[in-house]
PDB file of C-alpha atoms in Angstrom:
ATOM      1  CA  UNK A 490      65.048 -34.618 -82.304  1.00 46.00           C
ATOM      2  CA  UNK A 491      64.761 -32.706 -85.843  1.00 51.00           C
ATOM      3  CA  UNK A 492      65.577 -34.696 -88.662  1.00 52.00           C
ATOM      4  CA  UNK A 493      68.182 -33.764 -91.402  1.00 56.00           C
ATOM      5  CA  UNK A 494      66.154 -31.553 -93.556  1.00 60.00           C
ATOM      6  CA  UNK A 495      69.045 -30.981 -96.356  1.00 64.00           C
ATOM      7  CA  UNK A 496      69.287 -27.249 -95.510  1.00 67.00           C
ATOM      8  CA  UNK A 497      73.004 -27.448 -96.864  1.00 65.00           C
ATOM      9  CA  UNK A 498      72.387 -29.691 -99.536  1.00 68.00           C
ATOM     10  CA  UNK A 499      71.844 -26.851-101.936  1.00 75.00           C
ATOM     11  CA  UNK A 500      75.553 -26.454-102.264  1.00 79.00           C
ATOM     12  CA  UNK A 501      76.829 -26.050-105.957  1.00 74.00           C
ATOM     13  CA  UNK A 502      78.536 -29.458-106.611  1.00 62.00           C
ATOM     14  CA  UNK A 503      81.336 -27.751-108.475  1.00 54.00           C
ATOM     15  CA  UNK A 504      81.613 -24.813-106.356  1.00 52.00           C
ATOM     16  CA  UNK A 505      84.631 -22.554-106.491  1.00 47.00           C
ATOM     17  CA  UNK A 506      87.243 -21.956-104.008  1.00 44.00           C
ATOM     18  CA  UNK A 507      85.817 -19.355-102.067  1.00 43.00           C
ATOM     19  CA  UNK A 508      88.292 -18.676 -99.555  1.00 40.00           C
ATOM     20  CA  UNK A 509      90.553 -16.147-101.727  1.00 39.00           C
ATOM     21  CA  UNK A 510      87.705 -15.224-104.129  1.00 41.00           C
ATOM     22  CA  UNK A 511      87.322 -11.603-105.343  1.00 42.00           C
ATOM     23  CA  UNK A 512      83.615 -10.378-104.213  1.00 47.00           C
ATOM     24  CA  UNK A 513      81.826  -9.747-107.160  1.00 47.00           C
ATOM     25  CA  UNK A 514      80.511  -6.742-105.580  1.00 46.00           C
ATOM     26  CA  UNK A 515      83.664  -5.104-105.977  1.00 50.00           C
ATOM     27  CA  UNK A 516      82.451  -3.752-109.326  1.00 49.00           C
ATOM     28  CA  UNK A 517      79.470  -1.911-107.842  1.00 43.00           C
ATOM     29  CA  UNK A 518      79.870   1.630-106.146  1.00 47.00           C
ATOM     30  CA  UNK A 519      77.708   2.645-103.352  1.00 48.00           C
ATOM     31  CA  UNK A 520      74.116   3.820-104.825  1.00 45.00           C
ATOM     32  CA  UNK A 521      74.880   7.157-103.484  1.00 43.00           C
ATOM     33  CA  UNK A 522      77.903   7.811-105.557  1.00 38.00           C
ATOM     34  CA  UNK A 523      76.091   7.063-109.090  1.00 39.00           C
ATOM     35  CA  UNK A 524      73.630   9.964-109.067  1.00 35.00           C
ATOM     36  CA  UNK A 525      70.901   8.031-106.837  1.00 41.00           C
ATOM     37  CA  UNK A 526      69.450   9.295-103.539  1.00 39.00           C
ATOM     38  CA  UNK A 527      71.623   8.609-100.453  1.00 52.00           C
ATOM     39  CA  UNK A 528      70.367   5.472 -98.860  1.00 61.00           C
ATOM     40  CA  UNK A 529      67.354   5.949 -96.749  1.00 70.00           C
ATOM     41  CA  UNK A 530      67.234   4.363 -93.347  1.00 87.00           C
ATOM     42  CA  UNK A 531      63.332   4.773 -92.655  1.00 81.00           C
ATOM     43  CA  UNK A 532      62.959   1.250 -93.835  1.00 93.00           C
ATOM     44  CA  UNK A 533      65.514   0.225 -91.231  1.00 98.00           C
ATOM     45  CA  UNK A 534      65.163  -0.430 -87.774  1.00 97.00           C
ATOM     46  CA  UNK A 535      67.831   0.942 -85.376  1.00 97.00           C
ATOM     47  CA  UNK A 536      69.341  -1.840 -83.175  1.00 98.00           C
ATOM     48  CA  UNK A 537      70.960  -0.206 -79.810  1.00 96.00           C
ATOM     49  CA  UNK A 538      74.148  -1.689 -79.044  1.00 95.00           C
ATOM     50  CA  UNK A 539      74.390  -3.616 -75.889  1.00 96.00           C
ATOM     51  CA  UNK A 540      75.270  -7.190 -74.415  1.00 97.00           C
ATOM     52  CA  UNK A 541      73.324 -10.326 -75.148  1.00 97.00           C
ATOM     53  CA  UNK A 542      73.904 -14.261 -74.713  1.00 97.00           C
ATOM     54  CA  UNK A 543      74.715 -15.691 -78.391  1.00 98.00           C
ATOM     55  CA  UNK A 544      73.763 -19.087 -78.985  1.00 97.00           C
ATOM     56  CA  UNK A 545      72.410 -21.300 -76.487  1.00 97.00           C
ATOM     57  CA  UNK A 546      73.473 -23.813 -73.638  1.00 96.00           C
ATOM     58  CA  UNK A 547      70.378 -26.034 -74.452  1.00 95.00           C
ATOM     59  CA  UNK A 548      71.275 -26.798 -78.199  1.00 96.00           C
ATOM     60  CA  UNK A 549      68.485 -28.628 -80.279  1.00 96.00           C
ATOM     61  CA  UNK A 550      70.857 -29.287 -83.291  1.00 97.00           C
ATOM     62  CA  UNK A 551      74.192 -29.821 -81.502  1.00 97.00           C
ATOM     63  CA  UNK A 552      76.100 -30.428 -84.638  1.00 96.00           C
ATOM     64  CA  UNK A 553      75.072 -26.843 -86.272  1.00 97.00           C
ATOM     65  CA  UNK A 554      77.284 -25.414 -83.357  1.00 97.00           C
ATOM     66  CA  UNK A 555      74.220 -23.832 -81.672  1.00 98.00           C
ATOM     67  CA  UNK A 556      76.112 -23.847 -78.431  1.00 97.00           C
ATOM     68  CA  UNK A 557      77.660 -23.063 -76.029  1.00 97.00           C
ATOM     69  CA  UNK A 558      76.129 -19.633 -74.904  1.00 97.00           C
ATOM     70  CA  UNK A 559      78.592 -16.748 -75.085  1.00 97.00           C
ATOM     71  CA  UNK A 560      78.479 -13.312 -74.069  1.00 97.00           C
ATOM     72  CA  UNK A 561      78.750 -10.688 -77.102  1.00 98.00           C
ATOM     73  CA  UNK A 562      79.020  -6.947 -76.918  1.00 98.00           C
ATOM     74  CA  UNK A 563      77.661  -4.938 -79.925  1.00 98.00           C
ATOM     75  CA  UNK A 564      77.566  -1.427 -81.229  1.00 98.00           C
ATOM     76  CA  UNK A 565      74.473   0.140 -82.585  1.00 98.00           C
ATOM     77  CA  UNK A 566      73.445  -0.629 -86.033  1.00 98.00           C
ATOM     78  CA  UNK A 567      70.730  -0.375 -88.535  1.00 98.00           C
ATOM     79  CA  UNK A 568      69.011  -3.329 -89.966  1.00 98.00           C
ATOM     80  CA  UNK A 569      66.167  -3.620 -92.771  1.00 98.00           C
ATOM     81  CA  UNK A 570      62.782  -4.038 -91.489  1.00 98.00           C
ATOM     82  CA  UNK A 571      61.998  -6.425 -94.179  1.00 98.00           C
ATOM     83  CA  UNK A 572      63.686  -9.160 -96.212  1.00 98.00           C
ATOM     84  CA  UNK A 573      64.861  -7.735 -99.607  1.00 98.00           C
ATOM     85  CA  UNK A 574      62.004  -8.017-101.718  1.00 98.00           C
ATOM     86  CA  UNK A 575      61.664  -8.846-105.612  1.00 98.00           C
ATOM     87  CA  UNK A 576      60.865  -5.132-106.271  1.00 98.00           C
ATOM     88  CA  UNK A 577      63.779  -4.066-104.269  1.00 98.00           C
ATOM     89  CA  UNK A 578      66.235  -6.548-106.343  1.00 98.00           C
ATOM     90  CA  UNK A 579      64.604  -5.267-109.528  1.00 98.00           C
ATOM     91  CA  UNK A 580      65.690  -1.944-109.095  1.00 98.00           C
ATOM     92  CA  UNK A 581      69.267  -2.971-108.711  1.00 98.00           C
ATOM     93  CA  UNK A 582      69.295  -5.171-111.413  1.00 98.00           C
ATOM     94  CA  UNK A 583      67.964  -2.463-113.846  1.00 98.00           C
ATOM     95  CA  UNK A 584      70.550   0.242-112.287  1.00 98.00           C
ATOM     96  CA  UNK A 585      73.548  -2.184-112.507  1.00 98.00           C
ATOM     97  CA  UNK A 586      72.861  -4.983-115.213  1.00 98.00           C
ATOM     98  CA  UNK A 587      73.756  -7.388-112.393  1.00 98.00           C
ATOM     99  CA  UNK A 588      73.612 -11.032-113.464  1.00 98.00           C
ATOM    100  CA  UNK A 589      72.868 -13.398-110.670  1.00 98.00           C
ATOM    101  CA  UNK A 590      75.157 -16.670-110.090  1.00 98.00           C
ATOM    102  CA  UNK A 591      71.855 -18.650-110.565  1.00 98.00           C
ATOM    103  CA  UNK A 592      71.623 -17.214-114.204  1.00 98.00           C
ATOM    104  CA  UNK A 593      75.327 -17.684-114.527  1.00 98.00           C
ATOM    105  CA  UNK A 594      75.253 -21.182-113.824  1.00 98.00           C
ATOM    106  CA  UNK A 595      71.925 -21.773-115.362  1.00 98.00           C
ATOM    107  CA  UNK A 596      69.955 -23.431-112.812  1.00 97.00           C
ATOM    108  CA  UNK A 597      68.975 -23.183-109.229  1.00 98.00           C
ATOM    109  CA  UNK A 598      67.469 -25.539-106.462  1.00 97.00           C
ATOM    110  CA  UNK A 599      63.602 -25.496-106.231  1.00 98.00           C
ATOM    111  CA  UNK A 600      61.091 -27.377-104.021  1.00 98.00           C
ATOM    112  CA  UNK A 601      59.544 -30.581-105.758  1.00 97.00           C
ATOM    113  CA  UNK A 602      56.023 -29.578-104.694  1.00 95.00           C
ATOM    114  CA  UNK A 603      56.174 -26.081-106.537  1.00 98.00           C
ATOM    115  CA  UNK A 604      57.425 -27.338-110.083  1.00 98.00           C
ATOM    116  CA  UNK A 605      55.230 -27.748-113.014  1.00 97.00           C
ATOM    117  CA  UNK A 606      54.461 -31.196-114.432  1.00 96.00           C
ATOM    118  CA  UNK A 607      56.190 -29.978-117.848  1.00 96.00           C
ATOM    119  CA  UNK A 608      59.482 -28.990-115.994  1.00 96.00           C
ATOM    120  CA  UNK A 609      59.710 -32.195-113.670  1.00 96.00           C
ATOM    121  CA  UNK A 610      59.704 -34.232-116.952  1.00 95.00           C
ATOM    122  CA  UNK A 611      62.850 -32.674-117.944  1.00 94.00           C
ATOM    123  CA  UNK A 612      64.934 -33.343-114.563  1.00 93.00           C
ATOM    124  CA  UNK A 613      67.115 -36.170-114.243  1.00 87.00           C
ATOM    125  CA  UNK A 614      68.712 -35.847-110.849  1.00 85.00           C
ATOM    126  CA  UNK A 615      67.949 -34.836-107.387  1.00 85.00           C
ATOM    127  CA  UNK A 616      69.870 -34.061-104.279  1.00 86.00           C
ATOM    128  CA  UNK A 617      70.727 -37.473-102.676  1.00 85.00           C
ATOM    129  CA  UNK A 618      70.699 -36.137 -99.075  1.00 85.00           C
ATOM    130  CA  UNK A 619      67.325 -34.183 -99.802  1.00 92.00           C
ATOM    131  CA  UNK A 620      65.447 -35.794-102.740  1.00 93.00           C
ATOM    132  CA  UNK A 621      62.880 -33.129-102.361  1.00 95.00           C
ATOM    133  CA  UNK A 622      65.485 -30.545-103.751  1.00 96.00           C
ATOM    134  CA  UNK A 623      65.400 -30.601-107.591  1.00 97.00           C
ATOM    135  CA  UNK A 624      67.994 -28.712-109.717  1.00 96.00           C
ATOM    136  CA  UNK A 625      66.082 -26.700-112.154  1.00 97.00           C
ATOM    137  CA  UNK A 626      67.099 -25.213-115.514  1.00 97.00           C
ATOM    138  CA  UNK A 627      66.725 -21.555-115.809  1.00 98.00           C
ATOM    139  CA  UNK A 628      65.287 -21.310-112.417  1.00 98.00           C
ATOM    140  CA  UNK A 629      66.391 -17.600-110.754  1.00 98.00           C
ATOM    141  CA  UNK A 630      65.067 -14.838-109.157  1.00 98.00           C
ATOM    142  CA  UNK A 631      62.877 -14.051-112.153  1.00 98.00           C
ATOM    143  CA  UNK A 632      61.345 -17.363-112.536  1.00 98.00           C
ATOM    144  CA  UNK A 633      61.416 -18.855-108.863  1.00 98.00           C
ATOM    145  CA  UNK A 634      60.071 -22.353-110.071  1.00 98.00           C
ATOM    146  CA  UNK A 635      61.337 -22.605-113.432  1.00 98.00           C
ATOM    147  CA  UNK A 636      61.157 -20.691-116.949  1.00 97.00           C
ATOM    148  CA  UNK A 637      57.263 -21.193-117.014  1.00 97.00           C
ATOM    149  CA  UNK A 638      57.044 -19.463-113.697  1.00 98.00           C
ATOM    150  CA  UNK A 639      57.370 -15.469-112.867  1.00 98.00           C
ATOM    151  CA  UNK A 640      57.028 -13.078-110.322  1.00 98.00           C
ATOM    152  CA  UNK A 641      54.589 -10.885-111.767  1.00 97.00           C
ATOM    153  CA  UNK A 642      52.286 -11.215-108.658  1.00 97.00           C
ATOM    154  CA  UNK A 643      55.248 -11.592-106.047  1.00 98.00           C
ATOM    155  CA  UNK A 644      56.952  -8.128-106.460  1.00 98.00           C
ATOM    156  CA  UNK A 645      56.188  -7.796-102.402  1.00 98.00           C
ATOM    157  CA  UNK A 646      57.640 -11.317-102.141  1.00 98.00           C
ATOM    158  CA  UNK A 647      61.519 -11.719-100.840  1.00 98.00           C
ATOM    159  CA  UNK A 648      64.023 -12.258-103.794  1.00 99.00           C
ATOM    160  CA  UNK A 649      65.080 -15.977-103.898  1.00 98.00           C
ATOM    161  CA  UNK A 650      67.681 -17.943-105.589  1.00 98.00           C
ATOM    162  CA  UNK A 651      70.278 -15.436-104.642  1.00 98.00           C
ATOM    163  CA  UNK A 652      73.535 -16.450-103.843  1.00 98.00           C
ATOM    164  CA  UNK A 653      75.560 -14.906-100.857  1.00 98.00           C
ATOM    165  CA  UNK A 654      77.657 -12.982-103.629  1.00 98.00           C
ATOM    166  CA  UNK A 655      74.848 -11.544-105.041  1.00 98.00           C
ATOM    167  CA  UNK A 656      73.487 -10.408-101.532  1.00 98.00           C
ATOM    168  CA  UNK A 657      76.931  -8.764-100.938  1.00 98.00           C
ATOM    169  CA  UNK A 658      76.522  -6.897-104.333  1.00 98.00           C
ATOM    170  CA  UNK A 659      73.119  -5.583-103.875  1.00 98.00           C
ATOM    171  CA  UNK A 660      73.746  -4.370-100.068  1.00 98.00           C
ATOM    172  CA  UNK A 661      76.953  -2.700-101.438  1.00 98.00           C
ATOM    173  CA  UNK A 662      75.057  -0.861-104.127  1.00 97.00           C
ATOM    174  CA  UNK A 663      72.430   0.413-101.516  1.00 97.00           C
ATOM    175  CA  UNK A 664      75.325   1.480 -99.468  1.00 96.00           C
ATOM    176  CA  UNK A 665      74.641  -1.039 -97.043  1.00 97.00           C
ATOM    177  CA  UNK A 666      76.127  -4.586 -95.976  1.00 98.00           C
ATOM    178  CA  UNK A 667      75.265  -7.829 -94.674  1.00 98.00           C
ATOM    179  CA  UNK A 668      74.660  -8.136 -90.942  1.00 98.00           C
ATOM    180  CA  UNK A 669      77.063 -10.134 -89.177  1.00 98.00           C
ATOM    181  CA  UNK A 670      75.947 -13.562 -87.552  1.00 98.00           C
ATOM    182  CA  UNK A 671      76.088 -11.836 -84.099  1.00 98.00           C
ATOM    183  CA  UNK A 672      74.346  -8.559 -85.152  1.00 98.00           C
ATOM    184  CA  UNK A 673      71.440 -10.888 -86.901  1.00 98.00           C
ATOM    185  CA  UNK A 674      70.903 -13.020 -83.831  1.00 98.00           C
ATOM    186  CA  UNK A 675      70.696  -9.862 -81.388  1.00 98.00           C
ATOM    187  CA  UNK A 676      68.357  -8.433 -83.660  1.00 98.00           C
ATOM    188  CA  UNK A 677      66.091 -11.551 -83.676  1.00 98.00           C
ATOM    189  CA  UNK A 678      66.248 -12.002 -80.046  1.00 97.00           C
ATOM    190  CA  UNK A 679      64.898  -8.369 -79.439  1.00 92.00           C
ATOM    191  CA  UNK A 680      66.085  -8.388 -75.876  1.00 87.00           C
ATOM    192  CA  UNK A 681      64.696 -11.348 -74.888  1.00 92.00           C
ATOM    193  CA  UNK A 682      67.258 -13.677 -73.343  1.00 88.00           C
ATOM    194  CA  UNK A 683      67.218 -17.724 -73.936  1.00 89.00           C
ATOM    195  CA  UNK A 684      63.694 -17.475 -75.875  1.00 96.00           C
ATOM    196  CA  UNK A 685      63.054 -19.676 -78.946  1.00 97.00           C
ATOM    197  CA  UNK A 686      61.653 -17.182 -81.091  1.00 98.00           C
ATOM    198  CA  UNK A 687      61.925 -13.232 -81.378  1.00 98.00           C
ATOM    199  CA  UNK A 688      58.548 -12.981 -79.493  1.00 97.00           C
ATOM    200  CA  UNK A 689      58.957 -15.739 -76.928  1.00 97.00           C
ATOM    201  CA  UNK A 690      58.782 -19.486 -76.427  1.00 97.00           C
ATOM    202  CA  UNK A 691      55.174 -20.368 -78.086  1.00 97.00           C
ATOM    203  CA  UNK A 692      55.371 -20.937 -81.569  1.00 97.00           C
ATOM    204  CA  UNK A 693      51.728 -19.461 -82.218  1.00 97.00           C
ATOM    205  CA  UNK A 694      51.052 -17.144 -79.356  1.00 96.00           C
ATOM    206  CA  UNK A 695      46.666 -16.846 -78.561  1.00 96.00           C
ATOM    207  CA  UNK A 696      46.560 -18.915 -81.948  1.00 96.00           C
ATOM    208  CA  UNK A 697      48.412 -16.059 -84.061  1.00 97.00           C
ATOM    209  CA  UNK A 698      50.563 -16.901 -86.686  1.00 98.00           C
ATOM    210  CA  UNK A 699      53.841 -14.789 -86.532  1.00 98.00           C
ATOM    211  CA  UNK A 700      55.647 -16.670 -89.213  1.00 98.00           C
ATOM    212  CA  UNK A 701      55.979 -18.590 -92.313  1.00 98.00           C
ATOM    213  CA  UNK A 702      56.656 -22.006 -91.604  1.00 98.00           C
ATOM    214  CA  UNK A 703      55.592 -25.641 -92.956  1.00 98.00           C
ATOM    215  CA  UNK A 704      52.615 -27.013 -91.069  1.00 97.00           C
ATOM    216  CA  UNK A 705      51.995 -30.868 -91.788  1.00 96.00           C
ATOM    217  CA  UNK A 706      54.227 -33.823 -92.623  1.00 95.00           C
ATOM    218  CA  UNK A 707      57.247 -32.465 -94.769  1.00 96.00           C
ATOM    219  CA  UNK A 708      57.568 -32.657 -97.711  1.00 95.00           C
ATOM    220  CA  UNK A 709      54.335 -34.227 -98.760  1.00 94.00           C
ATOM    221  CA  UNK A 710      51.825 -31.841 -97.326  1.00 95.00           C
ATOM    222  CA  UNK A 711      51.757 -28.026 -96.319  1.00 97.00           C
ATOM    223  CA  UNK A 712      48.236 -27.352 -94.473  1.00 97.00           C
ATOM    224  CA  UNK A 713      49.142 -23.808 -95.037  1.00 98.00           C
ATOM    225  CA  UNK A 714      47.597 -22.889 -91.623  1.00 98.00           C
ATOM    226  CA  UNK A 715      49.667 -19.720 -91.770  1.00 98.00           C
ATOM    227  CA  UNK A 716      48.118 -19.033 -95.434  1.00 98.00           C
ATOM    228  CA  UNK A 717      51.045 -19.753 -97.494  1.00 98.00           C
ATOM    229  CA  UNK A 718      52.555 -22.646 -99.458  1.00 98.00           C
ATOM    230  CA  UNK A 719      55.647 -21.320-100.356  1.00 98.00           C
ATOM    231  CA  UNK A 720      57.108 -17.487 -99.726  1.00 98.00           C
ATOM    232  CA  UNK A 721      54.948 -14.907 -98.255  1.00 98.00           C
ATOM    233  CA  UNK A 722      55.250 -11.131 -98.747  1.00 98.00           C
ATOM    234  CA  UNK A 723      57.961  -9.478 -96.819  1.00 98.00           C
ATOM    235  CA  UNK A 724      55.402  -7.337 -94.888  1.00 98.00           C
ATOM    236  CA  UNK A 725      53.094 -10.078 -93.935  1.00 98.00           C
ATOM    237  CA  UNK A 726      52.315 -11.345 -90.390  1.00 98.00           C
ATOM    238  CA  UNK A 727      52.781  -9.198 -87.145  1.00 98.00           C
ATOM    239  CA  UNK A 728      56.073  -7.836 -86.454  1.00 98.00           C
ATOM    240  CA  UNK A 729      58.352 -10.292 -84.589  1.00 98.00           C
ATOM    241  CA  UNK A 730      60.365  -7.847 -82.496  1.00 97.00           C
ATOM    242  CA  UNK A 731      59.230  -4.805 -80.406  1.00 96.00           C
ATOM    243  CA  UNK A 732      61.183  -2.781 -82.625  1.00 96.00           C
ATOM    244  CA  UNK A 733      59.363  -3.870 -85.630  1.00 97.00           C
ATOM    245  CA  UNK A 734      61.398  -6.302 -87.339  1.00 98.00           C
ATOM    246  CA  UNK A 735      59.146  -8.984 -89.763  1.00 98.00           C
ATOM    247  CA  UNK A 736      60.182 -12.386 -91.091  1.00 98.00           C
ATOM    248  CA  UNK A 737      63.229 -12.725 -89.085  1.00 98.00           C
ATOM    249  CA  UNK A 738      62.319 -16.619 -88.557  1.00 98.00           C
ATOM    250  CA  UNK A 739      60.450 -18.403 -91.125  1.00 98.00           C
ATOM    251  CA  UNK A 740      59.640 -17.300 -94.764  1.00 98.00           C
ATOM    252  CA  UNK A 741      63.124 -17.408 -96.301  1.00 98.00           C
ATOM    253  CA  UNK A 742      66.601 -18.139 -94.821  1.00 98.00           C
ATOM    254  CA  UNK A 743      68.708 -14.958 -94.723  1.00 98.00           C
ATOM    255  CA  UNK A 744      72.678 -14.802 -95.495  1.00 99.00           C
ATOM    256  CA  UNK A 745      75.192 -13.290 -92.984  1.00 98.00           C
ATOM    257  CA  UNK A 746      78.589 -11.797 -93.514  1.00 98.00           C
ATOM    258  CA  UNK A 747      80.111 -14.763 -91.412  1.00 98.00           C
ATOM    259  CA  UNK A 748      82.234 -17.569 -92.550  1.00 98.00           C
ATOM    260  CA  UNK A 749      80.829 -21.017 -91.214  1.00 98.00           C
ATOM    261  CA  UNK A 750      82.332 -22.357 -87.925  1.00 97.00           C
ATOM    262  CA  UNK A 751      81.062 -24.657 -85.307  1.00 97.00           C
ATOM    263  CA  UNK A 752      83.532 -24.321 -82.501  1.00 96.00           C
ATOM    264  CA  UNK A 753      82.814 -21.832 -80.406  1.00 96.00           C
ATOM    265  CA  UNK A 754      84.388 -20.719 -76.753  1.00 93.00           C
ATOM    266  CA  UNK A 755      82.248 -19.040 -74.121  1.00 92.00           C
ATOM    267  CA  UNK A 756      84.802 -16.085 -73.896  1.00 93.00           C
ATOM    268  CA  UNK A 757      83.106 -12.665 -74.465  1.00 97.00           C
ATOM    269  CA  UNK A 758      83.815 -10.927 -77.610  1.00 97.00           C
ATOM    270  CA  UNK A 759      83.102  -7.586 -78.923  1.00 98.00           C
ATOM    271  CA  UNK A 760      81.314  -6.859 -82.483  1.00 98.00           C
ATOM    272  CA  UNK A 761      82.702 -10.399 -83.753  1.00 98.00           C
ATOM    273  CA  UNK A 762      82.878 -10.948 -87.334  1.00 98.00           C
ATOM    274  CA  UNK A 763      83.204 -14.699 -87.571  1.00 97.00           C
ATOM    275  CA  UNK A 764      86.457 -16.523 -88.869  1.00 97.00           C
ATOM    276  CA  UNK A 765      88.735 -14.809 -91.526  1.00 97.00           C
ATOM    277  CA  UNK A 766      88.245 -17.370 -94.053  1.00 97.00           C
ATOM    278  CA  UNK A 767      86.382 -20.348 -94.790  1.00 98.00           C
ATOM    279  CA  UNK A 768      84.198 -22.475 -97.614  1.00 98.00           C
ATOM    280  CA  UNK A 769      80.668 -21.942 -96.229  1.00 98.00           C
ATOM    281  CA  UNK A 770      78.793 -18.745 -95.238  1.00 98.00           C
ATOM    282  CA  UNK A 771      76.223 -18.618 -92.492  1.00 98.00           C
ATOM    283  CA  UNK A 772      72.514 -18.398 -93.064  1.00 98.00           C
ATOM    284  CA  UNK A 773      69.960 -17.584 -90.334  1.00 98.00           C
ATOM    285  CA  UNK A 774      66.129 -17.919 -89.667  1.00 98.00           C
ATOM    286  CA  UNK A 775      64.729 -20.984 -91.252  1.00 98.00           C
ATOM    287  CA  UNK A 776      62.096 -20.814 -94.334  1.00 98.00           C
ATOM    288  CA  UNK A 777      58.867 -21.889 -95.147  1.00 98.00           C
ATOM    289  CA  UNK A 778      60.091 -25.347 -95.515  1.00 98.00           C
ATOM    290  CA  UNK A 779      60.937 -25.914 -91.764  1.00 98.00           C
ATOM    291  CA  UNK A 780      58.890 -27.967 -89.316  1.00 96.00           C
ATOM    292  CA  UNK A 781      59.722 -28.663 -85.626  1.00 94.00           C
ATOM    293  CA  UNK A 782      60.113 -32.256 -86.793  1.00 92.00           C
ATOM    294  CA  UNK A 783      62.138 -31.875 -89.888  1.00 90.00           C
ATOM    295  CA  UNK A 784      64.078 -28.736 -89.818  1.00 93.00           C
ATOM    296  CA  UNK A 785      63.799 -27.212 -86.518  1.00 97.00           C
ATOM    297  CA  UNK A 786      65.765 -24.134 -87.350  1.00 98.00           C
ATOM    298  CA  UNK A 787      63.262 -21.343 -87.338  1.00 98.00           C
ATOM    299  CA  UNK A 788      64.802 -20.332 -83.971  1.00 98.00           C
ATOM    300  CA  UNK A 789      67.108 -17.450 -83.011  1.00 98.00           C
ATOM    301  CA  UNK A 790      69.908 -19.780 -81.886  1.00 98.00           C
ATOM    302  CA  UNK A 791      69.505 -21.792 -84.966  1.00 98.00           C
ATOM    303  CA  UNK A 792      72.005 -21.636 -87.856  1.00 98.00           C
ATOM    304  CA  UNK A 793      73.074 -23.595 -91.235  1.00 98.00           C
ATOM    305  CA  UNK A 794      75.349 -22.961 -93.872  1.00 98.00           C
ATOM    306  CA  UNK A 795      75.778 -22.828 -97.900  1.00 98.00           C
ATOM    307  CA  UNK A 796      78.904 -21.837-100.277  1.00 98.00           C
ATOM    308  CA  UNK A 797      78.790 -18.274-101.109  1.00 98.00           C
ATOM    309  CA  UNK A 798      77.697 -19.223-104.953  1.00 98.00           C
ATOM    310  CA  UNK A 799      74.645 -21.404-103.901  1.00 98.00           C
ATOM    311  CA  UNK A 800      71.523 -20.630-104.348  1.00 98.00           C
ATOM    312  CA  UNK A 801      67.902 -22.042-103.707  1.00 98.00           C
ATOM    313  CA  UNK A 802      64.349 -21.085-103.644  1.00 98.00           C
ATOM    314  CA  UNK A 803      64.153 -20.598 -99.859  1.00 98.00           C
ATOM    315  CA  UNK A 804      67.025 -18.283 -99.430  1.00 98.00           C
ATOM    316  CA  UNK A 805      67.252 -14.557 -99.604  1.00 98.00           C
ATOM    317  CA  UNK A 806      68.583 -11.673 -97.509  1.00 99.00           C
ATOM    318  CA  UNK A 807      68.238  -8.394 -95.583  1.00 98.00           C
ATOM    319  CA  UNK A 808      70.776  -5.574 -95.141  1.00 98.00           C
ATOM    320  CA  UNK A 809      72.561  -3.946 -92.289  1.00 98.00           C
ATOM    321  CA  UNK A 810      74.161  -0.528 -91.883  1.00 98.00           C
ATOM    322  CA  UNK A 811      76.553   0.992 -89.680  1.00 97.00           C
ATOM    323  CA  UNK A 812      75.213   3.712 -87.134  1.00 94.00           C
ATOM    324  CA  UNK A 813      77.445   6.544 -86.975  1.00 80.00           C
TER     325      UNK A 813
END
């Protein structure tokens, strides 16, 4: 049984009431309406519509609402082949002047192992439920480990320290949207039913690494058998699905459009979008901080949650788009 890993411990302590908040993305117009090229889909994968079993009748983390399995029918849609990169997000910020919520709040959560000694000496608090998460002043997408870090050599890595609100703003600018949880899981499963990972049940088939997760005892030692201590480039590792999606599981958690709920019925649903309101948003896929012993959430059926204004050093996103 995986121990509690603090996946949802990076919520903002003084998080705003989110149920009726105006989405900050409302101030952005789609990219095609402000003199830019229309959204291209060549870096997206078309996911054919169909039926699938969402969730599982063999949940590993029951409290997360992984079960029961329920039949879902979806229409076709596009999904980004890769997670949104720092370079992608930089284009958005340069075009819109967007300020992320981490920048507005003035801090974000960083894994202790990645923080410099100088910055560690400044920190006076930690998350009780997850002491390896430390709130670092001036940590944001440009400074992932704090003000003495940068993304100079990480333009192809996934953007992190972005809230759900930031992700929605980016997707709207790109004339896209966040995927629903159902769409995300359907794409992750890649037409394989009741499998743990997009490619099957074996974590490293033929000793090949398909994802970036923690190898070793968390949080003390990452053996980096997959080659990475923290994030990896969005193009790294073989495609996880037959249609070419990369890093659906591992690397960074990915925001979805849905509000969080753990009470599901086995009733068949068509194009579900989750509850109409809530306090937390669903994130999927796990991250480089996950291990089977401590956070076995790098599975298609696994899920976790954060408030929409939360951000952390292992949380990013990818966008979806309707197929017309």
